[in-house]
Short mmCIF file of C-alpha atoms in Angstrom, two decimals:
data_model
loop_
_atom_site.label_atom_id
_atom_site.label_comp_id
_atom_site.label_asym_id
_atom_site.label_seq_id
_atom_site.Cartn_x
_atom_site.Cartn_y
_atom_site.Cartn_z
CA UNK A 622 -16.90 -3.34 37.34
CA UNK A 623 -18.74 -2.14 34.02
CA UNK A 624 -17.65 -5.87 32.37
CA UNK A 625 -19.42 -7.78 35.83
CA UNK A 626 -22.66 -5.99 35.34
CA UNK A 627 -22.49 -6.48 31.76
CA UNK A 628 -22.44 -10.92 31.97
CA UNK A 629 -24.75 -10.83 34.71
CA UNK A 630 -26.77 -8.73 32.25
CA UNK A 631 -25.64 -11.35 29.41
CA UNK A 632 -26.41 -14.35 31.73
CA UNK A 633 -29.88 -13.42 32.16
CA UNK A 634 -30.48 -12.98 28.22
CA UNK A 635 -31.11 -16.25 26.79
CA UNK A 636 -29.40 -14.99 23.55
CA UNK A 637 -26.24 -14.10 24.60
CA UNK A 638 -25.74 -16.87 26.89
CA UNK A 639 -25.15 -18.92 24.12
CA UNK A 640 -22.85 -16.19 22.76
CA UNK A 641 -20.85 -16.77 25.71
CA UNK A 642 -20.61 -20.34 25.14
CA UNK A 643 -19.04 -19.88 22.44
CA UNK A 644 -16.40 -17.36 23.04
CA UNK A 645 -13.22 -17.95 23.29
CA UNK A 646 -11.72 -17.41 27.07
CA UNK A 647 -10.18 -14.77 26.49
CA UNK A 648 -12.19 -11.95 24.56
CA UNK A 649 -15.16 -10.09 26.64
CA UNK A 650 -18.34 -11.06 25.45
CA UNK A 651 -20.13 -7.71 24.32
CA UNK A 652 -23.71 -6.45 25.30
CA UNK A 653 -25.87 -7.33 23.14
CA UNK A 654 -28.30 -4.64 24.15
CA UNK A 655 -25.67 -1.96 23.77
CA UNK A 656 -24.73 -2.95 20.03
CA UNK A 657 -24.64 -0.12 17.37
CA UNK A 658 -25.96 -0.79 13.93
CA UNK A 659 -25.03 -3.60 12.15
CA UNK A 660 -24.58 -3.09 8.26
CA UNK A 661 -27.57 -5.33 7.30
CA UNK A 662 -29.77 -3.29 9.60
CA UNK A 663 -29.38 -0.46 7.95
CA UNK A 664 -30.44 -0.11 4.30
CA UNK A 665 -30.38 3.09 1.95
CA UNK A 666 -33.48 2.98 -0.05
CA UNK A 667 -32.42 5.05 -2.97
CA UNK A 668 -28.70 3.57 -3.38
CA UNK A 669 -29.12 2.89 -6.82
CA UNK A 670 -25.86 0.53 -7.83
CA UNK A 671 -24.01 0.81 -10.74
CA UNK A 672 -23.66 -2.62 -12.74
CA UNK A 673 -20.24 -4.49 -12.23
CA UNK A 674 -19.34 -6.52 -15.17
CA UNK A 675 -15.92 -8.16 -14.69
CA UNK A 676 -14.02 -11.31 -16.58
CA UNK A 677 -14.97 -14.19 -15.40
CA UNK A 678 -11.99 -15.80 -16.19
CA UNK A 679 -9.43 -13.47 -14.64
CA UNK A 680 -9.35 -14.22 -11.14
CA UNK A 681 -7.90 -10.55 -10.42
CA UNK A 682 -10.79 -8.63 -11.46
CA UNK A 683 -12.92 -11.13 -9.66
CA UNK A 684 -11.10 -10.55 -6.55
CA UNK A 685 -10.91 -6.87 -7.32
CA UNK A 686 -14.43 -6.62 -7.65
CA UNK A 687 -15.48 -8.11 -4.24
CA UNK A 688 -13.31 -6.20 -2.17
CA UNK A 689 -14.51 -2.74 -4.23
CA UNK A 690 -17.85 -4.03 -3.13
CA UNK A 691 -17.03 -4.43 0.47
CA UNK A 692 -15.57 -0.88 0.43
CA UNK A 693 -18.43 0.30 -0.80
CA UNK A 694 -21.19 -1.70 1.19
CA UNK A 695 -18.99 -0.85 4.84
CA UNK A 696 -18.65 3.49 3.90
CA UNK A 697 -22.56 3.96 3.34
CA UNK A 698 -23.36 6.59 5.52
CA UNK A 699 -24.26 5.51 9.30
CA UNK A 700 -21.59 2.49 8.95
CA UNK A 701 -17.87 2.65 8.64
CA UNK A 702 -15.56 5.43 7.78
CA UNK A 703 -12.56 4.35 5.96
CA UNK A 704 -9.07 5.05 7.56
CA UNK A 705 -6.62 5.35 4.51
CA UNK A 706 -3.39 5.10 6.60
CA UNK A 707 -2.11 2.13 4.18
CA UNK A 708 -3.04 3.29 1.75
CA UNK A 709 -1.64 6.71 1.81
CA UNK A 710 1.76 5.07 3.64
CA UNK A 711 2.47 3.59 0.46
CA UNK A 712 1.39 6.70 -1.41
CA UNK A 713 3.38 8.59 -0.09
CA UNK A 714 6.36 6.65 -0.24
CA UNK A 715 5.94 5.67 -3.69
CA UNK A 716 5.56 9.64 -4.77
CA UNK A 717 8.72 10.37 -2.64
CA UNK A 718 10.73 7.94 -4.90
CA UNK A 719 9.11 8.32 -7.98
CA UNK A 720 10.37 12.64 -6.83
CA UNK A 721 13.88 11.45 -5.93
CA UNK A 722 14.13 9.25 -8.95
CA UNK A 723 13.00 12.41 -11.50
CA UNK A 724 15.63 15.20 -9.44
CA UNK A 725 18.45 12.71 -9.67
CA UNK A 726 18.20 11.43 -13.31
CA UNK A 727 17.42 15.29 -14.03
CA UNK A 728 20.75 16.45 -12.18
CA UNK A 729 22.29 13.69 -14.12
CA UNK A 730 21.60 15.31 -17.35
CA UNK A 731 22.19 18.84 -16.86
CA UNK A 732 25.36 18.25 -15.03
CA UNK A 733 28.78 16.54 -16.43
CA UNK A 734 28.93 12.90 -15.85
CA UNK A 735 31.85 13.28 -13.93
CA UNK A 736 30.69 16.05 -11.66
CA UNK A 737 27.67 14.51 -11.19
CA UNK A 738 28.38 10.74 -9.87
CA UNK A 739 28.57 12.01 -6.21
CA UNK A 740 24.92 13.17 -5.99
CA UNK A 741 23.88 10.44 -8.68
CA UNK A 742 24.98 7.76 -6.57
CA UNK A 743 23.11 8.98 -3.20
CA UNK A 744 20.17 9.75 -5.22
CA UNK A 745 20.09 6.09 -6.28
CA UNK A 746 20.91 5.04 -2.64
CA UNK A 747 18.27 7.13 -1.11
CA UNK A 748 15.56 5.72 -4.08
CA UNK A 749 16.78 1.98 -2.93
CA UNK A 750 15.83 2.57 0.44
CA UNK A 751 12.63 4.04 -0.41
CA UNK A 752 11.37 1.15 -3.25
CA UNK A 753 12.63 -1.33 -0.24
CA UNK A 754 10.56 0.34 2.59
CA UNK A 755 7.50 0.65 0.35
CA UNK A 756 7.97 -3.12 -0.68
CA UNK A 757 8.35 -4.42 3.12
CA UNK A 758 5.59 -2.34 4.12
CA UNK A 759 3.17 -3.47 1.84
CA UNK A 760 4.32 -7.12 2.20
CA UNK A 761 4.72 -7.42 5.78
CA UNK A 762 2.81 -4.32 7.37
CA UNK A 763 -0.30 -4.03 5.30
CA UNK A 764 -0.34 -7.64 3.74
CA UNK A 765 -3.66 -8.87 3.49
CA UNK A 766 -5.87 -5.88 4.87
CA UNK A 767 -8.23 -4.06 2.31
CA UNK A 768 -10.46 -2.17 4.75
CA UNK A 769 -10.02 -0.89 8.19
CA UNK A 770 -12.90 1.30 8.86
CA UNK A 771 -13.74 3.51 12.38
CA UNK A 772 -16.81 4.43 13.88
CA UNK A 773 -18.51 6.45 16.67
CA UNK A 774 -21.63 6.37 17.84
CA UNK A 775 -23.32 7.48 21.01
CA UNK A 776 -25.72 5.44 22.80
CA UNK A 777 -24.96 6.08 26.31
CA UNK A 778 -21.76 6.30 25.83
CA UNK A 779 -19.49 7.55 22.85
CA UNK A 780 -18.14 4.31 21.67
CA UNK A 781 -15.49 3.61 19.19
CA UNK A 782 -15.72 0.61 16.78
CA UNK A 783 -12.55 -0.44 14.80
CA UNK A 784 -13.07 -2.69 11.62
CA UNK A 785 -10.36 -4.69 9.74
CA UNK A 786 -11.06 -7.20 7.23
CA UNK A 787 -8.30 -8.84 4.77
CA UNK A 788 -9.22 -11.32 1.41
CA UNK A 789 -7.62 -13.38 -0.62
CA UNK A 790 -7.94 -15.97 -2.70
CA UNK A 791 -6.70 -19.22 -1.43
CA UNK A 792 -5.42 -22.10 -4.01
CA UNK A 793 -8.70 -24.26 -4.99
CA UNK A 794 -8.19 -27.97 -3.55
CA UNK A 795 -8.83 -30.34 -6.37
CA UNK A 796 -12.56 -31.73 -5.09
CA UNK A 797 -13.80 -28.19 -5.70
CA UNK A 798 -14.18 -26.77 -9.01
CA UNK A 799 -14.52 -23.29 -8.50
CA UNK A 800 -11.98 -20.84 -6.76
CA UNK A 801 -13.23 -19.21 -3.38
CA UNK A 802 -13.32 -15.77 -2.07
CA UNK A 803 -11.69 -16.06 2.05
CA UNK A 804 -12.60 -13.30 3.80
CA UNK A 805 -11.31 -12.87 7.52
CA UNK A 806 -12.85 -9.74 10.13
CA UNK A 807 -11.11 -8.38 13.20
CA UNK A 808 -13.58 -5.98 15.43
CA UNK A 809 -13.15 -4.22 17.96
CA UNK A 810 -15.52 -2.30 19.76
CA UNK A 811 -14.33 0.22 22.70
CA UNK A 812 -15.36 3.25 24.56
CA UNK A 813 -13.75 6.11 27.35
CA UNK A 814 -11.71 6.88 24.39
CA UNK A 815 -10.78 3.51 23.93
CA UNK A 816 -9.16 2.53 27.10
CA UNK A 817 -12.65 0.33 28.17
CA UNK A 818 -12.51 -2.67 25.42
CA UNK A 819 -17.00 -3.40 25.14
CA UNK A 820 -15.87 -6.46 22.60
CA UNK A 821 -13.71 -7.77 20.52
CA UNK A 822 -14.35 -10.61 17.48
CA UNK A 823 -12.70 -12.25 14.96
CA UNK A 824 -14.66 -14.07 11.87
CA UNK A 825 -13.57 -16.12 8.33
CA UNK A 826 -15.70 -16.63 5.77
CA UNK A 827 -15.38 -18.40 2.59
CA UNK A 828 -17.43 -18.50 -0.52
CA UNK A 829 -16.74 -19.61 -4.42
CA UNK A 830 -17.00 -16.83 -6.69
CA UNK A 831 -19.80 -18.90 -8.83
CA UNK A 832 -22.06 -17.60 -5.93
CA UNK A 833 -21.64 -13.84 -6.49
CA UNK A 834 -20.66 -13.53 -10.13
CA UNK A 835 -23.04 -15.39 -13.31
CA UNK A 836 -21.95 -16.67 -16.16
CA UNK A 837 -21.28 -13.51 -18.17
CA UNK A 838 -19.72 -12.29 -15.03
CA UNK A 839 -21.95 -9.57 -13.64
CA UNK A 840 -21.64 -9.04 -10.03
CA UNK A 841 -25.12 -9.92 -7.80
CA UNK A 842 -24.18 -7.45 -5.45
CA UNK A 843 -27.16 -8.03 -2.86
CA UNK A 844 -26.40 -11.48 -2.47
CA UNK A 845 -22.66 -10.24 -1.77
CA UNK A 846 -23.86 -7.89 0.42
CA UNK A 847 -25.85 -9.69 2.35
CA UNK A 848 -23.05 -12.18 3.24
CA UNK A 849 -20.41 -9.98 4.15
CA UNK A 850 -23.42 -8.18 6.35
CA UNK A 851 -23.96 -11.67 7.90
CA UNK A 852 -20.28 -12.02 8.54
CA UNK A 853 -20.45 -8.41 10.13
CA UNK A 854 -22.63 -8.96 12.12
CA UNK A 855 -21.46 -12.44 13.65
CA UNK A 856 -18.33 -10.62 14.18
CA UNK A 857 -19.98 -7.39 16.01
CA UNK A 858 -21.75 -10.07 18.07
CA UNK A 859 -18.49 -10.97 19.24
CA UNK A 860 -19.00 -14.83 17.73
CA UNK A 861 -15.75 -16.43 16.93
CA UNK A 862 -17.35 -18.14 13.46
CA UNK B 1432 -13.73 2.98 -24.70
CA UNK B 1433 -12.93 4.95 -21.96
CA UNK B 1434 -16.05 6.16 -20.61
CA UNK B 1435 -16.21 2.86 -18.77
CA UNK B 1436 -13.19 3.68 -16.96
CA UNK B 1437 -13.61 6.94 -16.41
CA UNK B 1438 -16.46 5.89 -13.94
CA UNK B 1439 -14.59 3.31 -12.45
CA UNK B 1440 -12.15 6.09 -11.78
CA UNK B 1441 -14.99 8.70 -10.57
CA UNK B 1442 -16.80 5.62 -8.24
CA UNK B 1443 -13.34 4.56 -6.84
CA UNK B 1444 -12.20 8.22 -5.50
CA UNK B 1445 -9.13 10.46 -5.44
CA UNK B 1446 -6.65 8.02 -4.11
CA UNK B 1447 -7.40 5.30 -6.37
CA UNK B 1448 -6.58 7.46 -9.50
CA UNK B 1449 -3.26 8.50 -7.55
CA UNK B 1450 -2.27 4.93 -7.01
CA UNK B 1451 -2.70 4.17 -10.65
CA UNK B 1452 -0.72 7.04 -11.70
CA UNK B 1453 1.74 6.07 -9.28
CA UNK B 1454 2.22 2.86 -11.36
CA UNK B 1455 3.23 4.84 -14.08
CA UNK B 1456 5.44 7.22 -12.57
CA UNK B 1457 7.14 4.80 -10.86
CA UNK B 1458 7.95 2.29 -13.79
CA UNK B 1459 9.63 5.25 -15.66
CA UNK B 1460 11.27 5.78 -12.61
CA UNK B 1461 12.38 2.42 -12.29
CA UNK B 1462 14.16 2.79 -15.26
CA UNK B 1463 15.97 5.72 -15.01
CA UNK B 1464 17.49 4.75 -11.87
CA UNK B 1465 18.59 1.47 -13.63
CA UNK B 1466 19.71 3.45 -16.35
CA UNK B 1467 22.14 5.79 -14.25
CA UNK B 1468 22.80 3.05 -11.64
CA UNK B 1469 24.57 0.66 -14.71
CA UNK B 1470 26.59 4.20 -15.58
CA UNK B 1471 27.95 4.98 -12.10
CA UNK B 1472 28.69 1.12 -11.76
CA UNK B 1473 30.63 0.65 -15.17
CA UNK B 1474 31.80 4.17 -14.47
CA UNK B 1475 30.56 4.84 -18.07
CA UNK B 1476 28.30 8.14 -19.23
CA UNK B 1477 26.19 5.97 -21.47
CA UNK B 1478 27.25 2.13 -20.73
CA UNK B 1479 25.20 0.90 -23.68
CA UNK B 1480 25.42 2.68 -26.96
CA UNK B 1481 24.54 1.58 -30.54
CA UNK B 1482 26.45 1.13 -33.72
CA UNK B 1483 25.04 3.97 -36.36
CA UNK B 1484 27.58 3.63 -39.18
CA UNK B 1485 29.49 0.28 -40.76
CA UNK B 1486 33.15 1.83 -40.41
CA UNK B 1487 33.66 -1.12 -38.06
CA UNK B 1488 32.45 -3.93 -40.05
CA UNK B 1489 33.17 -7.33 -40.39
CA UNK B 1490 33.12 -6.85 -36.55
CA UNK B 1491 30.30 -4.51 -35.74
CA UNK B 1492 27.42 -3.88 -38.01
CA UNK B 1493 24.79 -1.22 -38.12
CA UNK B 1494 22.08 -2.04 -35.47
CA UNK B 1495 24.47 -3.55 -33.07
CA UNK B 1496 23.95 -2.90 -29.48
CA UNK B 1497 27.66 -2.42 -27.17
CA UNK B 1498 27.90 -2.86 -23.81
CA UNK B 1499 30.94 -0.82 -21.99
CA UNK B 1500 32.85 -0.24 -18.86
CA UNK B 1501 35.50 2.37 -18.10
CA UNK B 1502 37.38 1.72 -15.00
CA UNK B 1503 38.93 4.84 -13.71
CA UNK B 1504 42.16 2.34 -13.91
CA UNK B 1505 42.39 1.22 -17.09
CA UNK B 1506 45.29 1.70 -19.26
CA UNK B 1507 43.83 1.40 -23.02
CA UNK B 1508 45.73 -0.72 -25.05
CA UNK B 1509 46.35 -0.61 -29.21
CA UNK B 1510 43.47 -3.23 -30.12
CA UNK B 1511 41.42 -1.92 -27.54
CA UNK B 1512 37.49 -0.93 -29.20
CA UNK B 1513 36.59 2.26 -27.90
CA UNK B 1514 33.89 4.39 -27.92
CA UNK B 1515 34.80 7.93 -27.40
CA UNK B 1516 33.15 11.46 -27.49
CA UNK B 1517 34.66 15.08 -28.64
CA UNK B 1518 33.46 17.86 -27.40
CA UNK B 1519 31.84 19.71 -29.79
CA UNK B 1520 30.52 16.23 -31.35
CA UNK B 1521 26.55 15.28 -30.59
CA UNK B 1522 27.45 11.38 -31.58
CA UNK B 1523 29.67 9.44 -29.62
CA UNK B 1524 32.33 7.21 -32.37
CA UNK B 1525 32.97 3.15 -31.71
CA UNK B 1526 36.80 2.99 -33.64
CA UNK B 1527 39.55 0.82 -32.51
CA UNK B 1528 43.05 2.17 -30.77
CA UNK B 1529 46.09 2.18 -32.84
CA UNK B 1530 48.50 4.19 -30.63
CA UNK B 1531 48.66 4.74 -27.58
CA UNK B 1532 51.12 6.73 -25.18
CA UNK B 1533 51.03 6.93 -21.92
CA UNK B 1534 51.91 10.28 -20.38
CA UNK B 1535 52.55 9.56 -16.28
CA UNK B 1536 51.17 12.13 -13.60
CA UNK B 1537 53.59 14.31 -13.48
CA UNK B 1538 53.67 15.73 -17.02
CA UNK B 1539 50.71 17.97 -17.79
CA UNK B 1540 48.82 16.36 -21.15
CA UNK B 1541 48.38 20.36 -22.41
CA UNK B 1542 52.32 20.33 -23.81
CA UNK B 1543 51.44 17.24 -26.18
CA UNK B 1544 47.72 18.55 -27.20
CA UNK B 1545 47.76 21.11 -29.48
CA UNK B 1546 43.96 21.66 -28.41
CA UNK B 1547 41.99 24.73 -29.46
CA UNK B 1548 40.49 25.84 -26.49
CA UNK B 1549 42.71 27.51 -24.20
CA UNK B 1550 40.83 26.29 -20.78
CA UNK B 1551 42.39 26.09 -17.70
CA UNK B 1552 42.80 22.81 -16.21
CA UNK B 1553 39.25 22.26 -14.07
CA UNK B 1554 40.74 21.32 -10.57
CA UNK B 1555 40.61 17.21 -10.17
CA UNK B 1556 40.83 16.44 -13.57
CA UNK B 1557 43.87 14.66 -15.38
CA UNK B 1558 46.42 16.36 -13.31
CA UNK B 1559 45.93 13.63 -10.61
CA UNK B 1560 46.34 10.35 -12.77
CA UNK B 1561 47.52 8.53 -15.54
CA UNK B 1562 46.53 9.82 -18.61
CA UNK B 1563 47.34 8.45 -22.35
CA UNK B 1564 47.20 10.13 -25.54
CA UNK B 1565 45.49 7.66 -27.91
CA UNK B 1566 44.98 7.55 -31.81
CA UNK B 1567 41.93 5.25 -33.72
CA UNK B 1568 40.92 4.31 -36.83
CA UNK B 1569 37.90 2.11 -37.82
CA UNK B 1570 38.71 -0.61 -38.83
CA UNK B 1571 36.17 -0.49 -42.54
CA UNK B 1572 37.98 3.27 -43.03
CA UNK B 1573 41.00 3.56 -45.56
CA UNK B 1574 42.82 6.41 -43.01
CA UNK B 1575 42.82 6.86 -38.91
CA UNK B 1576 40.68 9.32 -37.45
CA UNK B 1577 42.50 12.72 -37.24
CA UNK B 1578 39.60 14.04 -39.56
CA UNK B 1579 37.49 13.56 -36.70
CA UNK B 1580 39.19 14.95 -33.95
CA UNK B 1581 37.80 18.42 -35.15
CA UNK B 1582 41.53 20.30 -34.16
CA UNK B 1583 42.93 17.49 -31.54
CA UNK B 1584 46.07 15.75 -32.12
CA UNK B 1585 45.32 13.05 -29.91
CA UNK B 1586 42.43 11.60 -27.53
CA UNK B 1587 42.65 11.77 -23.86
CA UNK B 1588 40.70 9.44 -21.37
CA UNK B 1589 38.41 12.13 -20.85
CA UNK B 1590 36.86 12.17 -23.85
CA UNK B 1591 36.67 8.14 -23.83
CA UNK B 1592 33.21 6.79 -23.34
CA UNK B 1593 34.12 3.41 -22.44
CA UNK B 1594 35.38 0.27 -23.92
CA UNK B 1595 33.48 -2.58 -25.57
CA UNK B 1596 32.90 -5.64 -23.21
CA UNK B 1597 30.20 -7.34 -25.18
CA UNK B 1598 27.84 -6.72 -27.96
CA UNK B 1599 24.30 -7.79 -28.97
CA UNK B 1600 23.62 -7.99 -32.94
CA UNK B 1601 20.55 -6.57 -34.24
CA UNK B 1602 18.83 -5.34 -30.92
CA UNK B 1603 19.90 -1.83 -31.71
CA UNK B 1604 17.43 -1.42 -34.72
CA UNK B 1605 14.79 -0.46 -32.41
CA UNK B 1606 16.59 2.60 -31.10
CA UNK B 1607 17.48 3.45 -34.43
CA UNK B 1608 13.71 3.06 -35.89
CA UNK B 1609 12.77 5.04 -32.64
CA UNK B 1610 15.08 7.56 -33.85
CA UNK B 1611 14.39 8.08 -37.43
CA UNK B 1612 10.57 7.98 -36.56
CA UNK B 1613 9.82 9.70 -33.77
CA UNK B 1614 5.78 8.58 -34.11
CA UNK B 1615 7.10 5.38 -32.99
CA UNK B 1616 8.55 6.65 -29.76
CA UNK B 1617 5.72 8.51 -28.74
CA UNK B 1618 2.79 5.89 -29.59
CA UNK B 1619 5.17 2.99 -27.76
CA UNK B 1620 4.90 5.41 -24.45
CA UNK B 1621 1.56 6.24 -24.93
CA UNK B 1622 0.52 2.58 -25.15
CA UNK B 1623 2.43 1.38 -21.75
CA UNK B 1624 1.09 4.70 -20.38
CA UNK B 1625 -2.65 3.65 -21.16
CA UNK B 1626 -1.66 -0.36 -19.93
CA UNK B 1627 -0.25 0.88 -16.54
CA UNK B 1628 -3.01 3.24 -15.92
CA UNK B 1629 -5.67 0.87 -16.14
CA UNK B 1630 -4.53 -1.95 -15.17
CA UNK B 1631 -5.11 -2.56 -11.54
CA UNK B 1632 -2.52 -4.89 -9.57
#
């Protein structure tokens, strides 16, 4: 009932008409009126930024560098809040091993060899298992994902916005001459304690690193900004870009 | 140098500096598991030794690195190279085997070793298999190696580290300059310590 009101709302808006033109069938197209803050709407006056200087040859640090800026721009206060659970998934497992490994090779020394090759040998089993887990997970589980980010506001409503966005670097084509920076966005947008989905969208985005980074390599971080706001934004607009 | 980092490492937060340390800790745990995985596969204390003295030259030199296996099976052989351990000894000796007798399961090893110590036998140990008494000498030494056997007549399998599968020449200089200069050891740890905690994957 809430989604019927909401497109004859939509229909009568010239604005998000178009919006639901372009949708795919499937997702809900969101209220526009009802959207919370979008990241380039809301700017911190005194966020003084610290300089990033990177090498502009090593495509890690470049790649490194953007997503520590994305981090950064989607946590300011009244945006995202960052939801570790990767992050502290493979923390966690790594530590445990990284335990089991130190306790076994320890009991290994104090005790005979003999004595000891029972308990040795599941100590080494058990740190397999754990060094596989943590592997799989990070491959297949967390793969491309380097911020998933929550949010709550209340309008009239308490609604719950979800945020994932994954990067990477794609292999250059020939034609171009500099390396890109693919970014891809998943939001969600939800309220009754997320059993009511408001809107959903999905976004990519693409841009060679020549356009954030000069030639000594120091990061222009409003430019950056500004795109991944735009890309945001498009997404929280539920546009499939 | 560092004060760079140190703000990367204050603007990046709490979990960031654990995931870097992580890196560390776990490629020292990485190989310590290696290490006592290869010793509970070649059923060996310490599968890969080094040669300290030249007592078996023209075969092994010092600074050669031996890799061993001892198969709860094997039956040594004279001609064998072994690398063996008495208690009571800190280094472990690489000799060859010049006798050997085998002394089947049902004859306890104690009547034939006139050994000081006057343990009991622990429960699980020799009485169950095949044990030999052996006898080595290096082959660069004018006389075997009763001198060495601090009291023992004869070697048992217990005290046999392994035997030599395969060696390396030369590689074991490093362990030996990490020995005699212990600076070495610790500014090679520090060094990978400072590479893996900065580095970022």
């Amino acid at each position: 009932m809430a989604r019927t009101k909401q497109a004859a709302a939509g229909s009568s808006n010239a604005n998000s008409s178009s919006v639901n033109g372009s949708q795919k069938a499937r997702s809900p197209s969101p209220d526009p009126s009802d959207r919370p803050l979008g990241p380039l709407a809301v700017t911190v006056p005194a966020y003084d930024r610290e300089v990033v200087k990177v090498n502009n040859a090593n495509l890690t640090e470049l790649k490194n560098a953007c997503d520590d800026a994305v981090k950064r721009f989607l946590s300011r206060p009244e945006l995202f809040k960052q939801i570790y659970t990767h992050t502290d998934v493979r923390l966690g497992l790594g530590w445990l091993s990284v335990f089991v490994a130190a306790g076994t090779a320890f009991y290994g020394y104090k005790i005979d060899f003999e004595q000891s090759k029972p308990v040795v040998t599941v100590g080494l089993i058990l740190y397999i298992i754990l060094t596989v887990l943590s592997t799989l997970y990070a491959y297949f589980v967390e793969g491309d994902t380097i911020f998933v980010g929550k949010r709550k506001t209340f309008s009239k409503r308490i609604i719950t916005e979800r945020i994932t966005l994954s990067s990477s670097t794609p292999p250059t084509p020939k034609a171009s001459s500099c390396p890109s920076y693919s970014v891809s966005l998943h939001y969600v947008r939800s309220t009754n304690g997320g059993k009511t989905l408001l809107g959903r969208g999905r976004t990519k985005g693409a841009a060679p690193y020549n356009k954030f980074f000069d030639a000594n390599g120091v990061m222009d971080q409003p430019a950056f900004e500004k795109w991944v706001g735009g890309l945001v934004e498009t997404a929280m607009d539920g546009k499939a870009a | 140098m560092f004060t760079e980092e140190l703000k990367a490492f204050r603007r990046l937060g709490f979990r960031h500096v654990l995931l870097q340390v992580l890196n560390f800790a776990s490629v020292i745990a990485s190989g310590l598991m290696i290490w006592k995985g290869l010793g509970i596969v070649t059923n060996s204390e310490s599968p890969i030794v080094v040669v300290l003295s030249g007592s078996m030259e023209p075969a092994f030199y010092r600074g050669d690195l031996l890799f061993l296996t001892n198969p709860s099976s094997e039956q040594y052989k004279t001609g064998d190279i072994t690398v063996y351990k008495i208690p009571g000894a800190e280094i472990p000796i690489v000799h060859r085997v010049m006798e050997t007798h085998d002394v089947p399961k049902s004859i306890d090893i104690r009547k034939y070793t006139k050994s000081k110590s006057k343990s009991k036998p622990q429960p699980g140990e020799d009485s169950k298999q095949d044990n030999q008494l052996l006898l080595t000498k290096g082959d660069n030494n004018y006389v075997d190696d009763i001198e060495l056997y601090q009291g023992l007549e004869w070697l048992e399998k217990k005290h046999i580290v392994g035997k030599v599968r395969g060696f390396l020449p030369y590689v074991g200089y490093v362990t030996i300059a990490m020995n005699d200069f212990p600076q070495l050891k610790y500014a090679l740890l520090g060094g990978l310590g400072l590479l893996a905690l900065i580095q970022r994957e």
